[in-house]
PDB file of C-alpha atoms and ligand atoms in Angstrom:
ATOM      1  CA  MET A  17       0.000   0.000   0.000  1.00 56.00           C
ATOM      2  CA  LYS A  18       2.754   2.408   1.026  1.00 79.00           C
ATOM      3  CA  LEU A  19       4.601   1.520  -2.174  1.00 91.00           C
ATOM      4  CA  MET A  20       1.577   2.502  -4.291  1.00 94.00           C
ATOM      5  CA  GLN A  21       1.321   5.839  -2.460  1.00 96.00           C
ATOM      6  CA  ASP A  22       5.042   6.382  -3.186  1.00 97.00           C
ATOM      7  CA  MET A  23       4.370   5.871  -6.907  1.00 97.00           C
ATOM      8  CA  VAL A  24       1.430   8.306  -6.790  1.00 98.00           C
ATOM      9  CA  ASP A  25       3.615  10.931  -5.076  1.00 98.00           C
ATOM     10  CA  TYR A  26       6.407  10.306  -7.606  1.00 98.00           C
ATOM     11  CA  LEU A  27       4.073  10.901 -10.585  1.00 98.00           C
ATOM     12  CA  LEU A  28       2.256  13.882  -9.065  1.00 98.00           C
ATOM     13  CA  THR A  29       5.525  15.575  -8.128  1.00 98.00           C
ATOM     14  CA  ALA A  30       6.820  15.092 -11.678  1.00 98.00           C
ATOM     15  CA  GLU A  31       3.603  16.676 -13.003  1.00 98.00           C
ATOM     16  CA  LYS A  32       3.765  19.619 -10.588  1.00 98.00           C
ATOM     17  CA  ASP A  33       7.493  20.226 -11.177  1.00 98.00           C
ATOM     18  CA  LYS A  34       7.128  19.778 -14.983  1.00 98.00           C
ATOM     19  CA  ARG A  35      10.002  17.318 -14.870  1.00 98.00           C
ATOM     20  CA  GLU A  36      10.267  14.068 -16.823  1.00 98.00           C
ATOM     21  CA  VAL A  37      11.103  11.022 -14.695  1.00 98.00           C
ATOM     22  CA  GLU A  38      12.191   7.412 -15.189  1.00 98.00           C
ATOM     23  CA  LYS A  39       9.231   5.112 -15.798  1.00 98.00           C
ATOM     24  CA  ILE A  40       8.068   3.235 -12.711  1.00 97.00           C
ATOM     25  CA  THR A  41       8.445  -0.242 -14.251  1.00 97.00           C
ATOM     26  CA  THR A  42      12.206   0.313 -14.401  1.00 97.00           C
ATOM     27  CA  THR A  43      12.113  -0.203 -10.625  1.00 95.00           C
ATOM     28  CA  PHE A  44       8.893  -2.222 -10.256  1.00 95.00           C
ATOM     29  CA  ARG A  45       9.204  -4.645 -13.163  1.00 95.00           C
ATOM     30  CA  SER A  46       6.353  -6.898 -12.080  1.00 96.00           C
ATOM     31  CA  LEU A  47       3.696  -4.140 -11.913  1.00 97.00           C
ATOM     32  CA  THR A  48       0.428  -5.572 -13.281  1.00 97.00           C
ATOM     33  CA  ILE A  49      -2.195  -3.700 -15.283  1.00 96.00           C
ATOM     34  CA  GLU A  50      -4.653  -4.077 -12.363  1.00 96.00           C
ATOM     35  CA  GLU A  51      -2.111  -2.474 -10.002  1.00 97.00           C
ATOM     36  CA  ALA A  52      -1.494   0.280 -12.562  1.00 98.00           C
ATOM     37  CA  TYR A  53      -5.224   1.159 -12.579  1.00 98.00           C
ATOM     38  CA  GLU A  54      -5.145   1.134  -8.749  1.00 97.00           C
ATOM     39  CA  ILE A  55      -2.289   3.663  -8.804  1.00 98.00           C
ATOM     40  CA  GLN A  56      -4.255   5.768 -11.320  1.00 98.00           C
ATOM     41  CA  GLN A  57      -7.304   5.655  -9.018  1.00 98.00           C
ATOM     42  CA  LYS A  58      -5.259   6.790  -6.020  1.00 98.00           C
ATOM     43  CA  LEU A  59      -3.654   9.552  -8.089  1.00 98.00           C
ATOM     44  CA  ILE A  60      -7.113  10.868  -9.052  1.00 98.00           C
ATOM     45  CA  GLU A  61      -8.305  10.660  -5.424  1.00 98.00           C
ATOM     46  CA  GLN A  62      -5.243  12.670  -4.401  1.00 98.00           C
ATOM     47  CA  LYS A  63      -6.120  15.352  -6.988  1.00 98.00           C
ATOM     48  CA  GLU A  64      -9.687  15.407  -5.585  1.00 98.00           C
ATOM     49  CA  LYS A  65      -8.299  15.921  -2.062  1.00 98.00           C
ATOM     50  CA  GLU A  66      -6.441  18.915  -3.483  1.00 98.00           C
ATOM     51  CA  GLY A  67      -9.755  20.422  -4.685  1.00 98.00           C
ATOM     52  CA  LEU A  68     -10.049  19.200  -8.268  1.00 98.00           C
ATOM     53  CA  HIS A  69     -13.125  17.453  -9.705  1.00 98.00           C
ATOM     54  CA  ARG A  70     -13.583  14.636 -12.215  1.00 98.00           C
ATOM     55  CA  ILE A  71     -15.423  15.856 -15.287  1.00 98.00           C
ATOM     56  CA  GLY A  72     -15.104  12.831 -17.537  1.00 98.00           C
ATOM     57  CA  VAL A  73     -13.004  10.080 -19.032  1.00 98.00           C
ATOM     58  CA  LYS A  74     -10.472   9.775 -21.841  1.00 98.00           C
ATOM     59  CA  LEU A  75      -9.581   6.818 -23.970  1.00 98.00           C
ATOM     60  CA  GLY A  76      -6.063   6.078 -25.153  1.00 97.00           C
ATOM     61  CA  LEU A  77      -4.446   3.598 -27.534  1.00 96.00           C
ATOM     62  CA  THR A  78      -7.608   3.429 -29.629  1.00 95.00           C
ATOM     63  CA  SER A  79      -5.846   3.108 -32.968  1.00 89.00           C
ATOM     64  CA  LYS A  80      -4.547  -0.214 -34.307  1.00 83.00           C
ATOM     65  CA  ALA A  81      -1.240   1.520 -35.126  1.00 81.00           C
ATOM     66  CA  LYS A  82      -0.684   2.656 -31.515  1.00 84.00           C
ATOM     67  CA  GLN A  83      -1.780  -0.710 -30.092  1.00 90.00           C
ATOM     68  CA  GLU A  84       0.671  -2.523 -32.364  1.00 86.00           C
ATOM     69  CA  MET A  85       3.421  -0.072 -31.415  1.00 83.00           C
ATOM     70  CA  MET A  86       2.834  -0.892 -27.719  1.00 85.00           C
ATOM     71  CA  GLY A  87       2.269  -4.629 -28.401  1.00 87.00           C
ATOM     72  CA  VAL A  88      -1.240  -4.573 -26.858  1.00 89.00           C
ATOM     73  CA  HIS A  89      -4.733  -5.469 -28.043  1.00 88.00           C
ATOM     74  CA  GLU A  90      -6.825  -3.222 -25.866  1.00 90.00           C
ATOM     75  CA  ALA A  91      -7.450   0.464 -25.321  1.00 97.00           C
ATOM     76  CA  ILE A  92      -6.853   2.185 -21.959  1.00 98.00           C
ATOM     77  CA  TYR A  93      -8.735   4.849 -20.010  1.00 98.00           C
ATOM     78  CA  GLY A  94      -7.952   7.697 -17.649  1.00 98.00           C
ATOM     79  CA  TYR A  95      -9.861  10.522 -15.959  1.00 98.00           C
ATOM     80  CA  LEU A  96     -10.361  14.132 -17.057  1.00 99.00           C
ATOM     81  CA  MET A  97     -10.200  16.728 -14.266  1.00 98.00           C
ATOM     82  CA  ASP A  98     -11.644  20.248 -14.287  1.00 98.00           C
ATOM     83  CA  ASP A  99      -8.229  21.949 -14.424  1.00 98.00           C
ATOM     84  CA  MET A 100      -7.458  20.183 -17.730  1.00 98.00           C
ATOM     85  CA  LEU A 101     -10.206  21.926 -19.717  1.00 98.00           C
ATOM     86  CA  ALA A 102      -9.144  24.962 -21.788  1.00 97.00           C
ATOM     87  CA  THR A 103     -11.461  27.118 -23.905  1.00 93.00           C
ATOM     88  CA  ASP A 104     -11.429  27.172 -27.704  1.00 95.00           C
ATOM     89  CA  GLY A 105      -8.674  29.445 -29.013  1.00 89.00           C
ATOM     90  CA  GLU A 106      -7.183  29.956 -25.572  1.00 87.00           C
ATOM     91  CA  PRO A 107      -3.454  30.697 -25.393  1.00 95.00           C
ATOM     92  CA  ILE A 108      -1.983  27.908 -23.242  1.00 98.00           C
ATOM     93  CA  PRO A 109       1.405  28.528 -21.563  1.00 98.00           C
ATOM     94  CA  TYR A 110       4.217  26.154 -22.572  1.00 98.00           C
ATOM     95  CA  SER A 111       5.596  26.503 -19.035  1.00 98.00           C
ATOM     96  CA  GLY A 112       2.755  24.211 -17.884  1.00 98.00           C
ATOM     97  CA  PHE A 113       4.116  21.265 -19.883  1.00 98.00           C
ATOM     98  CA  ILE A 114       7.075  18.882 -20.061  1.00 98.00           C
ATOM     99  CA  HIS A 115       7.038  17.717 -23.733  1.00 98.00           C
ATOM    100  CA  PRO A 116       3.455  18.112 -24.992  1.00 98.00           C
ATOM    101  CA  LYS A 117       1.795  16.658 -28.094  1.00 97.00           C
ATOM    102  CA  ALA A 118      -1.588  17.492 -29.624  1.00 98.00           C
ATOM    103  CA  GLU A 119      -4.067  15.000 -31.067  1.00 97.00           C
ATOM    104  CA  PRO A 120      -7.486  15.403 -32.749  1.00 98.00           C
ATOM    105  CA  GLU A 121     -10.442  13.723 -31.069  1.00 98.00           C
ATOM    106  CA  ILE A 122     -14.236  13.656 -30.936  1.00 98.00           C
ATOM    107  CA  ALA A 123     -15.741  14.538 -27.544  1.00 98.00           C
ATOM    108  CA  PHE A 124     -19.020  13.033 -26.299  1.00 98.00           C
ATOM    109  CA  ILE A 125     -21.160  14.862 -23.738  1.00 98.00           C
ATOM    110  CA  MET A 126     -23.475  12.518 -21.790  1.00 98.00           C
ATOM    111  CA  ASP A 127     -27.165  13.248 -21.397  1.00 98.00           C
ATOM    112  CA  GLU A 128     -27.795  10.422 -18.901  1.00 98.00           C
ATOM    113  CA  ASP A 129     -25.893   8.224 -16.480  1.00 98.00           C
ATOM    114  CA  ILE A 130     -24.822   4.954 -18.075  1.00 98.00           C
ATOM    115  CA  GLN A 131     -23.321   1.844 -16.485  1.00 98.00           C
ATOM    116  CA  GLY A 132     -23.081  -1.817 -17.513  1.00 98.00           C
ATOM    117  CA  THR A 133     -20.904  -4.532 -18.983  1.00 98.00           C
ATOM    118  CA  SER A 134     -22.709  -5.179 -22.273  1.00 98.00           C
ATOM    119  CA  ILE A 135     -23.202  -1.619 -23.490  1.00 98.00           C
ATOM    120  CA  THR A 136     -23.289  -1.212 -27.289  1.00 98.00           C
ATOM    121  CA  PRO A 137     -22.345   1.759 -29.520  1.00 98.00           C
ATOM    122  CA  GLU A 138     -26.092   2.264 -30.092  1.00 98.00           C
ATOM    123  CA  ASP A 139     -26.620   2.572 -26.308  1.00 98.00           C
ATOM    124  CA  ILE A 140     -23.904   5.224 -26.216  1.00 98.00           C
ATOM    125  CA  LEU A 141     -25.471   7.245 -29.039  1.00 98.00           C
ATOM    126  CA  ARG A 142     -28.853   7.067 -27.276  1.00 98.00           C
ATOM    127  CA  VAL A 143     -27.463   8.667 -24.092  1.00 98.00           C
ATOM    128  CA  THR A 144     -25.145  11.178 -25.790  1.00 98.00           C
ATOM    129  CA  LYS A 145     -26.479  14.726 -25.828  1.00 98.00           C
ATOM    130  CA  PHE A 146     -23.769  16.194 -28.039  1.00 98.00           C
ATOM    131  CA  VAL A 147     -20.603  15.382 -29.888  1.00 98.00           C
ATOM    132  CA  ALA A 148     -18.026  18.124 -30.454  1.00 98.00           C
ATOM    133  CA  PRO A 149     -14.599  18.613 -32.031  1.00 98.00           C
ATOM    134  CA  ALA A 150     -11.767  18.358 -29.524  1.00 98.00           C
ATOM    135  CA  ILE A 151      -8.002  18.480 -29.177  1.00 98.00           C
ATOM    136  CA  GLU A 152      -6.262  16.499 -26.458  1.00 98.00           C
ATOM    137  CA  ILE A 153      -2.847  17.650 -25.282  1.00 98.00           C
ATOM    138  CA  ILE A 154      -0.982  14.670 -23.864  1.00 98.00           C
ATOM    139  CA  ASP A 155       2.165  15.161 -21.779  1.00 98.00           C
ATOM    140  CA  SER A 156       3.624  11.959 -20.387  1.00 98.00           C
ATOM    141  CA  ARG A 157       5.533  12.400 -17.157  1.00 98.00           C
ATOM    142  CA  TYR A 158       8.053   9.799 -18.377  1.00 98.00           C
ATOM    143  CA  LEU A 159      11.471  10.389 -19.864  1.00 98.00           C
ATOM    144  CA  ASP A 160      11.316  10.826 -23.671  1.00 97.00           C
ATOM    145  CA  PHE A 161       7.598   9.861 -23.701  1.00 96.00           C
ATOM    146  CA  LYS A 162       8.672   6.190 -23.368  1.00 95.00           C
ATOM    147  CA  PHE A 163       6.737   3.729 -21.205  1.00 95.00           C
ATOM    148  CA  THR A 164       5.049   0.354 -20.940  1.00 95.00           C
ATOM    149  CA  LEU A 165       1.277  -0.082 -20.868  1.00 96.00           C
ATOM    150  CA  GLU A 166       1.350  -0.329 -17.055  1.00 97.00           C
ATOM    151  CA  ASP A 167       3.396   2.881 -16.757  1.00 97.00           C
ATOM    152  CA  VAL A 168       1.063   4.943 -18.923  1.00 97.00           C
ATOM    153  CA  VAL A 169      -2.077   3.687 -17.160  1.00 98.00           C
ATOM    154  CA  ALA A 170      -0.591   4.631 -13.761  1.00 98.00           C
ATOM    155  CA  ASP A 171       0.240   8.086 -15.212  1.00 98.00           C
ATOM    156  CA  ASN A 172      -3.491   8.636 -15.964  1.00 98.00           C
ATOM    157  CA  CYS A 173      -2.824   7.942 -19.654  1.00 98.00           C
ATOM    158  CA  SER A 174      -0.628  11.023 -20.203  1.00 98.00           C
ATOM    159  CA  THR A 175      -3.538  13.441 -19.595  1.00 98.00           C
ATOM    160  CA  SER A 176      -2.664  17.112 -19.449  1.00 98.00           C
ATOM    161  CA  LYS A 177      -5.135  19.496 -21.167  1.00 98.00           C
ATOM    162  CA  PHE A 178      -8.005  19.361 -23.614  1.00 98.00           C
ATOM    163  CA  ILE A 179      -9.974  21.861 -25.643  1.00 98.00           C
ATOM    164  CA  ILE A 180     -13.543  21.457 -26.907  1.00 98.00           C
ATOM    165  CA  GLY A 181     -14.857  23.423 -29.904  1.00 97.00           C
ATOM    166  CA  ASP A 182     -17.966  25.564 -29.509  1.00 93.00           C
ATOM    167  CA  ARG A 183     -20.109  23.665 -32.047  1.00 94.00           C
ATOM    168  CA  TRP A 184     -21.945  20.906 -30.171  1.00 96.00           C
ATOM    169  CA  VAL A 185     -24.156  18.687 -32.318  1.00 97.00           C
ATOM    170  CA  SER A 186     -26.556  15.827 -31.587  1.00 97.00           C
ATOM    171  CA  PRO A 187     -24.883  12.565 -32.733  1.00 97.00           C
ATOM    172  CA  GLN A 188     -27.993  11.671 -34.739  1.00 93.00           C
ATOM    173  CA  PHE A 189     -26.932  14.283 -37.320  1.00 91.00           C
ATOM    174  CA  ILE A 190     -23.361  13.016 -37.737  1.00 95.00           C
ATOM    175  CA  ASN A 191     -21.849   9.872 -39.246  1.00 97.00           C
ATOM    176  CA  LEU A 192     -19.081   9.437 -36.701  1.00 98.00           C
ATOM    177  CA  LYS A 193     -17.350   6.596 -38.563  1.00 98.00           C
ATOM    178  CA  GLU A 194     -17.057   8.469 -41.831  1.00 98.00           C
ATOM    179  CA  ILE A 195     -16.478  11.988 -40.594  1.00 98.00           C
ATOM    180  CA  GLY A 196     -13.248  13.443 -42.016  1.00 98.00           C
ATOM    181  CA  MET A 197     -10.867  15.852 -40.343  1.00 98.00           C
ATOM    182  CA  ASN A 198      -7.539  17.586 -40.755  1.00 98.00           C
ATOM    183  CA  MET A 199      -5.168  19.071 -38.202  1.00 98.00           C
ATOM    184  CA  LEU A 200      -3.099  22.158 -38.967  1.00 98.00           C
ATOM    185  CA  LYS A 201       0.032  23.231 -37.133  1.00 98.00           C
ATOM    186  CA  ASN A 202       0.994  26.832 -37.851  1.00 98.00           C
ATOM    187  CA  SER A 203      -1.430  26.819 -40.840  1.00 98.00           C
ATOM    188  CA  GLU A 204       0.103  23.703 -42.480  1.00 98.00           C
ATOM    189  CA  VAL A 205      -1.824  20.418 -42.613  1.00 98.00           C
ATOM    190  CA  VAL A 206       0.074  17.918 -40.454  1.00 98.00           C
ATOM    191  CA  THR A 207      -2.425  15.019 -40.184  1.00 97.00           C
ATOM    192  CA  VAL A 208      -5.690  13.890 -41.787  1.00 97.00           C
ATOM    193  CA  GLY A 209      -8.052  11.106 -40.758  1.00 97.00           C
ATOM    194  CA  THR A 210     -11.578   9.788 -40.319  1.00 97.00           C
ATOM    195  CA  GLY A 211     -13.609   8.796 -37.264  1.00 98.00           C
ATOM    196  CA  ALA A 212     -13.235   5.087 -38.061  1.00 97.00           C
ATOM    197  CA  ALA A 213      -9.579   5.312 -37.006  1.00 97.00           C
ATOM    198  CA  VAL A 214     -10.904   5.189 -33.413  1.00 97.00           C
ATOM    199  CA  LEU A 215     -11.607   1.449 -32.886  1.00 96.00           C
ATOM    200  CA  GLY A 216     -13.675   1.449 -36.096  1.00 97.00           C
ATOM    201  CA  ASP A 217     -16.234   3.836 -34.560  1.00 98.00           C
ATOM    202  CA  PRO A 218     -15.769   6.482 -31.813  1.00 98.00           C
ATOM    203  CA  ALA A 219     -19.086   5.345 -30.234  1.00 98.00           C
ATOM    204  CA  ALA A 220     -17.669   1.801 -29.992  1.00 98.00           C
ATOM    205  CA  ALA A 221     -14.647   3.223 -28.169  1.00 98.00           C
ATOM    206  CA  VAL A 222     -16.899   4.942 -25.614  1.00 98.00           C
ATOM    207  CA  ALA A 223     -18.911   1.695 -25.236  1.00 98.00           C
ATOM    208  CA  TRP A 224     -15.637  -0.145 -24.555  1.00 98.00           C
ATOM    209  CA  ALA A 225     -14.795   2.359 -21.777  1.00 98.00           C
ATOM    210  CA  VAL A 226     -18.237   2.032 -20.170  1.00 98.00           C
ATOM    211  CA  ASN A 227     -17.996  -1.774 -20.216  1.00 98.00           C
ATOM    212  CA  LYS A 228     -14.504  -1.621 -18.713  1.00 97.00           C
ATOM    213  CA  LEU A 229     -15.649   0.757 -15.949  1.00 98.00           C
ATOM    214  CA  GLY A 230     -18.690  -1.481 -15.426  1.00 98.00           C
ATOM    215  CA  GLU A 231     -16.436  -4.396 -14.448  1.00 96.00           C
ATOM    216  CA  THR A 232     -15.650  -2.516 -11.224  1.00 95.00           C
ATOM    217  CA  GLY A 233     -19.143  -1.105 -10.657  1.00 97.00           C
ATOM    218  CA  ARG A 234     -18.433   2.303 -12.157  1.00 98.00           C
ATOM    219  CA  GLY A 235     -19.925   4.151 -15.114  1.00 98.00           C
ATOM    220  CA  LEU A 236     -20.415   7.532 -16.737  1.00 98.00           C
ATOM    221  CA  LYS A 237     -22.585  10.305 -15.329  1.00 98.00           C
ATOM    222  CA  LYS A 238     -24.894  12.808 -17.003  1.00 98.00           C
ATOM    223  CA  GLY A 239     -22.747  15.799 -18.028  1.00 98.00           C
ATOM    224  CA  ASP A 240     -19.511  13.798 -18.258  1.00 98.00           C
ATOM    225  CA  ILE A 241     -17.208  14.593 -21.163  1.00 98.00           C
ATOM    226  CA  ILE A 242     -15.586  11.640 -22.930  1.00 98.00           C
ATOM    227  CA  LEU A 243     -12.574  12.016 -25.203  1.00 98.00           C
ATOM    228  CA  SER A 244     -13.058   9.022 -27.479  1.00 98.00           C
ATOM    229  CA  GLY A 245      -9.440   8.639 -28.646  1.00 98.00           C
ATOM    230  CA  ALA A 246      -6.971  10.074 -31.137  1.00 97.00           C
ATOM    231  CA  ILE A 247      -7.979   9.995 -34.808  1.00 96.00           C
ATOM    232  CA  THR A 248      -4.375  10.493 -35.963  1.00 95.00           C
ATOM    233  CA  GLU A 249      -0.923  10.413 -34.441  1.00 94.00           C
ATOM    234  CA  ALA A 250      -0.049  13.052 -31.835  1.00 95.00           C
ATOM    235  CA  ILE A 251       2.095  16.001 -32.963  1.00 97.00           C
ATOM    236  CA  SER A 252       4.736  17.658 -30.722  1.00 98.00           C
ATOM    237  CA  PHE A 253       4.742  21.401 -30.208  1.00 98.00           C
ATOM    238  CA  LYS A 254       6.640  24.212 -28.563  1.00 98.00           C
ATOM    239  CA  SER A 255       5.938  27.718 -27.377  1.00 98.00           C
ATOM    240  CA  GLY A 256       4.647  29.889 -30.256  1.00 98.00           C
ATOM    241  CA  ASP A 257       2.946  27.037 -32.139  1.00 98.00           C
ATOM    242  CA  GLN A 258      -0.709  27.149 -33.066  1.00 98.00           C
ATOM    243  CA  PHE A 259      -3.081  24.241 -33.815  1.00 98.00           C
ATOM    244  CA  GLU A 260      -6.428  24.040 -35.540  1.00 98.00           C
ATOM    245  CA  VAL A 261      -8.541  20.904 -36.125  1.00 98.00           C
ATOM    246  CA  ASN A 262     -11.317  21.052 -38.740  1.00 98.00           C
ATOM    247  CA  PHE A 263     -14.040  18.421 -38.968  1.00 98.00           C
ATOM    248  CA  ALA A 264     -16.502  18.083 -41.820  1.00 95.00           C
ATOM    249  CA  ASP A 265     -19.999  18.698 -40.330  1.00 91.00           C
ATOM    250  CA  LEU A 266     -18.650  19.267 -36.827  1.00 96.00           C
ATOM    251  CA  GLY A 267     -16.744  22.549 -37.018  1.00 97.00           C
ATOM    252  CA  SER A 268     -13.315  23.441 -35.696  1.00 98.00           C
ATOM    253  CA  VAL A 269     -11.324  23.765 -32.529  1.00 98.00           C
ATOM    254  CA  SER A 270      -7.999  25.497 -31.937  1.00 98.00           C
ATOM    255  CA  PHE A 271      -5.428  26.574 -29.401  1.00 98.00           C
ATOM    256  CA  SER A 272      -2.156  28.431 -29.369  1.00 98.00           C
ATOM    257  CA  CYS A 273       0.821  27.792 -27.138  1.00 98.00           C
ATOM    258  CA  LYS A 274       2.391  30.916 -25.683  1.00 96.00           C
TER     259      LYS A 274
HETATM  260  O1  0L1 B  26      -4.603   9.789 -25.634  1.00 52.81           O
HETATM  261  C1  0L1 B  26      -3.826   8.916 -26.053  1.00 52.81           C
HETATM  262  O2  0L1 B  26      -4.088   8.176 -27.023  1.00 52.81           O
HETATM  263  C2  0L1 B  26      -2.515   8.744 -25.369  1.00 52.81           C
HETATM  264  C3  0L1 B  26      -2.629   7.651 -24.382  1.00 52.81           C
HETATM  265  C4  0L1 B  26      -1.315   7.328 -23.809  1.00 52.81           C
HETATM  266  C5  0L1 B  26      -0.275   6.969 -24.807  1.00 52.81           C
HETATM  267  C6  0L1 B  26       0.562   8.146 -25.126  1.00 52.81           C
HETATM  268  O3  0L1 B  26       0.815   8.985 -24.253  1.00 52.81           O
HETATM  269  O4  0L1 B  26       1.005   8.232 -26.276  1.00 52.81           O
HETATM  270 MG1   MG B  27      -5.981  11.132 -26.623  1.00 52.81          MG
END
C-alpha cells in the first residue's frame, strides 16, 4: 500500500514540477495492469483531495497503429479533471508542460448516467447529448515519452489538457465513422483522418470504456465529457505554435501555445 502511495507521489511531483522522470516499471518490473489502474485511481483521489473534480473520461491507444506499437490489443482509459479543460482558441502557456503533443479527437457529452458490462455503440449514441470537435494535449511524465502499458495507465494515460470546440451537435446528425478531419500546425496540414480510425467507430470506443468501468461497478454520469481517442498520431509542439482541427460537419477547434 505504502509503495503505491510512493508511486502516486512520484508521478504527481513530476507533473507539478514539470520534470520528466524514469518510468516506474524500471524499478517495479512486475507491476500488473490491475495495479497500474489502482495507482491511477489513487492519483485521481489525491487530486480530488487537493480540490479538483472529475469531469469525464479519456480513452487512449484506440488506434490499431498505436496498439501494435505498444504490443497490446486493448485500449486504456484515464480521468479528465476540471483543471485540464481549456477554452477554444485559448493561449496555453508552454511553461505548464514537459514535452506536450496534440491529437485530434471527438468529444461526447453525456445526457444520462450509463453503467453496464454489455453496453453497445447504439446505447452510447442514445445517451449522448452532443458530440463536439476536440483536441487532447498529452504530456507523459516519463522520460522521452517512453513507457510500458502499465506505466502509462498509472500516469493517468498522459492526460494534461483538452480543448472542446464551440459547435456541439446531436450525434444523430453526424456519421461518426465516416467523418473526415484535418489538423493544422501553424497553418500547415500535419495530419488527416476519419472517425473510423478510433476502434472502427468512436461510439464503440466509448462503449468499450463504459464496459470496462462497469467491471468494477463504475460508469459515466450525465454531463460527463468523454474524449473518445486520437484519430491520428499526436504532434509535438513548442511555445509559439498554433493548432487548428477542422471536422466536416462538426466545425473546428484550436489553441495556441504561448
Ligand atoms: O490519448 C492517447 O491516445 C494517449 C494515451 C497514452 C499513450 C501516449 O501517451 O502516447
Ligand atoms: Mg488522446
